Coordinates of C-alpha atoms in Angstrom, one line a residue:
M67 CA 79.8 180.7 62.4
T68 CA 78.2 182.7 59.7
A69 CA 77.0 181.4 56.3
N70 CA 74.9 182.6 53.4
P71 CA 71.2 181.7 53.8
D72 CA 71.2 179.5 50.7
G73 CA 74.9 178.6 50.4
R74 CA 75.4 180.6 47.2
G75 CA 78.7 182.3 46.5
R76 CA 78.2 186.0 46.0
P77 CA 80.5 189.1 45.5
V78 CA 78.0 191.3 47.4
H79 CA 76.7 190.6 50.9
G80 CA 74.1 192.1 53.2
V81 CA 71.7 193.1 50.4
A82 CA 68.5 191.0 50.2
I83 CA 66.5 193.1 47.7
G84 CA 67.5 194.0 44.1
I85 CA 65.5 196.7 42.3
I86 CA 65.3 196.8 38.5
V87 CA 64.9 200.5 37.6
L88 CA 63.6 201.8 34.3
D89 CA 65.8 204.3 32.3
T90 CA 64.5 207.6 33.6
A91 CA 65.8 211.1 34.4
F92 CA 63.2 212.7 36.7
T93 CA 64.1 213.4 40.3
R94 CA 63.3 210.5 42.7
I95 CA 62.3 211.8 46.1
P96 CA 62.4 209.8 49.4
G97 CA 59.5 207.4 49.2
D98 CA 60.1 206.7 45.5
I99 CA 61.2 203.2 44.8
A100 CA 64.5 204.4 43.2
N101 CA 65.6 206.6 46.0
A102 CA 67.8 204.7 48.4
L103 CA 66.6 206.8 51.4
T104 CA 63.2 205.1 51.0
W105 CA 64.5 201.8 52.3
R106 CA 65.1 200.8 55.9
F107 CA 67.5 198.1 54.6
P108 CA 70.2 198.0 51.9
V109 CA 69.0 197.6 48.3
Q110 CA 70.9 196.9 45.1
F111 CA 69.7 199.0 42.1
H112 CA 70.1 198.0 38.5
V113 CA 69.0 200.3 35.6
V114 CA 67.8 198.7 32.4
R115 CA 69.3 201.2 29.9
G116 CA 67.0 201.9 27.0
V117 CA 63.9 200.6 28.7
T118 CA 61.8 203.7 29.4
P119 CA 58.4 203.9 31.0
Q120 CA 56.9 204.6 27.5
R121 CA 58.4 201.4 26.3
V122 CA 56.8 199.4 29.1
I123 CA 53.4 201.1 29.5
G124 CA 51.2 199.6 26.9
G125 CA 54.2 197.9 25.3
D126 CA 54.6 194.2 24.3
P127 CA 56.3 192.3 27.1
D128 CA 58.2 190.3 24.4
D129 CA 59.9 193.5 23.4
Y130 CA 61.2 194.6 26.8
L131 CA 61.4 191.2 28.5
P132 CA 65.0 190.3 27.5
P133 CA 66.7 193.2 29.3
F134 CA 64.7 192.4 32.4
L135 CA 65.8 188.8 32.3
A136 CA 69.4 189.9 31.9
A137 CA 68.9 192.2 34.9
I138 CA 67.7 189.3 37.0
D139 CA 70.8 187.3 36.0
H140 CA 73.0 190.3 37.0
L141 CA 71.3 190.9 40.4
V142 CA 71.2 187.2 41.3
A143 CA 74.9 186.9 40.4
L144 CA 75.7 189.8 42.7
G145 CA 74.0 188.1 45.6
V146 CA 70.4 189.5 46.1
D147 CA 67.7 187.1 47.4
G148 CA 64.6 188.8 46.0
I149 CA 63.9 191.2 43.1
T150 CA 61.3 193.9 42.4
T151 CA 60.9 196.5 39.6
S152 CA 60.0 200.2 39.4
C153 CA 56.9 200.1 37.2
G154 CA 53.4 198.8 38.1
F155 CA 52.7 198.1 34.4
L156 CA 55.2 195.2 34.6
A157 CA 52.3 193.2 36.0
A158 CA 51.9 191.9 32.5
A159 CA 55.4 190.5 32.7
Q160 CA 55.1 188.8 36.1
P161 CA 54.3 185.3 34.6
P162 CA 57.5 185.0 32.6
H163 CA 59.7 186.5 35.3
T164 CA 58.6 184.0 38.0
P165 CA 59.7 180.7 36.3
Y166 CA 62.9 182.3 35.0
S167 CA 64.3 183.7 38.2
P168 CA 66.0 181.5 40.8
V169 CA 64.9 184.0 43.6
P170 CA 61.5 185.5 44.3
V171 CA 60.4 188.3 42.0
A172 CA 57.6 190.8 42.8
T173 CA 57.3 193.0 39.7
T174 CA 54.4 195.2 40.7
S175 CA 52.4 196.6 43.7
L176 CA 49.3 195.3 42.0
M177 CA 50.3 191.8 43.3
Q178 CA 48.8 193.0 46.6
I179 CA 45.3 193.2 45.3
P180 CA 44.3 189.6 46.0
L181 CA 45.5 189.8 49.6
V182 CA 43.9 193.2 50.2
R183 CA 40.6 191.9 48.7
A184 CA 40.7 188.9 51.0
V185 CA 40.9 191.1 54.2
L186 CA 38.3 193.6 53.2
P187 CA 34.6 193.2 54.2
A188 CA 32.6 191.6 51.4
S189 CA 30.8 195.0 50.8
R190 CA 34.0 196.8 50.1
T191 CA 36.2 196.9 47.0
I192 CA 39.6 198.2 46.0
G193 CA 40.4 201.4 44.2
V194 CA 43.5 201.4 41.9
V195 CA 45.5 204.6 41.2
C196 CA 47.4 204.5 37.9
T197 CA 49.2 206.8 35.5
D198 CA 47.4 205.6 32.3
K199 CA 44.0 204.1 32.6
A200 CA 43.6 203.3 28.9
R201 CA 46.7 201.2 28.9
L202 CA 46.0 199.4 32.2
T203 CA 44.4 196.3 30.6
D204 CA 42.9 193.0 31.8
D205 CA 46.3 191.4 31.2
H206 CA 47.9 193.5 33.9
F207 CA 45.3 192.3 36.5
L208 CA 45.3 188.7 35.3
G209 CA 49.1 188.6 35.3
V210 CA 49.0 188.9 39.1
G211 CA 45.9 187.0 39.9
A212 CA 43.8 190.1 40.6
P213 CA 40.1 190.4 39.8
L214 CA 38.9 192.4 36.8
G215 CA 36.5 195.4 36.9
L216 CA 38.0 197.2 39.9
P217 CA 37.4 201.0 40.0
V218 CA 40.5 202.8 38.6
A219 CA 41.6 206.5 39.0
E220 CA 44.0 208.0 36.5
L221 CA 46.5 210.8 37.2
A222 CA 46.0 213.6 34.7
A223 CA 48.3 213.5 31.7
D224 CA 49.1 217.2 32.1
G225 CA 49.2 217.0 35.9
P226 CA 52.4 217.6 38.0
I227 CA 53.3 213.9 38.3
R228 CA 53.0 212.7 34.8
T229 CA 54.5 215.9 33.5
A230 CA 57.5 215.5 35.7
M231 CA 58.0 211.9 34.5
R232 CA 57.5 212.8 30.8
T233 CA 59.9 215.8 30.9
G234 CA 62.5 214.3 33.1
A235 CA 62.1 217.1 35.6
R236 CA 65.1 217.8 37.8
V237 CA 63.0 219.8 40.3
V238 CA 59.8 218.2 41.7
D239 CA 57.0 220.1 43.3
T240 CA 56.1 217.6 46.0
A241 CA 53.3 219.6 47.5
A242 CA 51.6 219.8 44.1
Q243 CA 52.1 216.2 43.4
E244 CA 50.7 215.2 46.8
E245 CA 47.6 217.4 46.3
E246 CA 47.1 215.8 42.9
V247 CA 47.1 212.3 44.4
V248 CA 44.7 213.4 47.2
E249 CA 42.3 215.0 44.8
T250 CA 42.4 212.1 42.4
V251 CA 41.6 209.6 45.1
G252 CA 39.0 211.9 46.5
A253 CA 37.1 212.0 43.2
L254 CA 37.3 208.3 43.0
L255 CA 35.9 207.8 46.5
R256 CA 33.0 210.2 45.8
E257 CA 32.1 208.1 42.8
R258 CA 32.7 204.8 44.6
P259 CA 32.2 205.2 48.4
D260 CA 32.3 201.4 48.7
I261 CA 36.1 201.5 48.2
G262 CA 37.7 200.1 51.3
A263 CA 41.4 200.3 50.4
I264 CA 43.7 201.9 47.8
V265 CA 46.4 200.2 45.8
H266 CA 48.8 202.3 43.8
E267 CA 49.9 200.9 40.4
C268 CA 52.6 203.6 40.0
A269 CA 55.8 202.9 41.9
N270 CA 56.3 206.7 42.3
L271 CA 53.3 207.3 44.5
A272 CA 54.4 205.9 47.8
P273 CA 55.6 209.3 49.1
Y274 CA 52.0 210.3 49.3
S275 CA 50.4 207.2 50.8
A276 CA 50.6 208.5 54.4
R277 CA 48.8 211.7 53.4
L278 CA 46.1 209.7 51.6
R279 CA 45.4 207.6 54.6
E280 CA 45.2 210.7 56.8
V281 CA 42.8 212.5 54.5
H282 CA 40.6 209.7 53.2
G283 CA 40.8 207.2 56.0
R284 CA 41.4 204.1 53.8
P285 CA 44.4 201.7 54.0
V286 CA 46.9 202.4 51.2
Y287 CA 49.2 199.8 49.6
D288 CA 52.0 200.7 47.3
I289 CA 55.4 199.4 46.1
V290 CA 57.0 200.1 49.5
T291 CA 54.5 197.9 51.4
L292 CA 55.1 195.2 48.8
V293 CA 58.8 195.3 49.1
D294 CA 58.7 195.5 52.9
W295 CA 56.6 192.3 52.9
L296 CA 59.1 190.6 50.5
H297 CA 62.1 191.6 52.6
A298 CA 60.4 190.5 55.8
G299 CA 60.3 186.9 54.5
L300 CA 63.9 187.0 53.2
R301 CA 65.2 188.5 56.5
P302 CA 62.8 187.4 59.3
R303 CA 63.2 189.3 62.5
R304 CA 64.8 187.5 65.5
F305 CA 63.1 187.7 68.9
G306 CA 64.8 187.2 72.2

């Protein structure tokens, strides 16, 4: 006999993870959170229309929170068992999401910082890569239980990644974007050689994590590693 894990009635089956996606137009390549080819398991997307990255980054959570709570209602009603989002700056909104949702919610890859910190040698710290350093505040770190004062690297405002996001680029120069991430992290590591691991704030950087690890030799954690972890608990592997 087969039954739903929690006994809920649901119109959609076989999808454990729901992904709330911001209202964007730029091309999402494999590895990006909003490209279905990124995932080794089915996912259910839901776009929060009218909520752009600009509205979230540096915005007031009280302004954009209602559409996200409505998205949680929609995805849970469909039948997902866990939810994530497509912008690391939603770390500031993690506290109100968690008590509201009846299923686990992991809003941001920054949630991995406490775990990564726990496994690193005491002499090592974590480097964070973000899209807008000035707007990455203490509230974003405190919202996910992360320590303050970590070294942060920022992607250039006129670089290929932020330009593609801002202009809604339909064609993406993946080689240029990868090189930008590698160079950005390289500069951070030259300044802070005590960095033992990298955590991407931006949910669009996972396509370049493997190259970062190859070039710089540090573990890299991103939105994909977070969602893989969340899914592993929702759908544990069977052995034997």
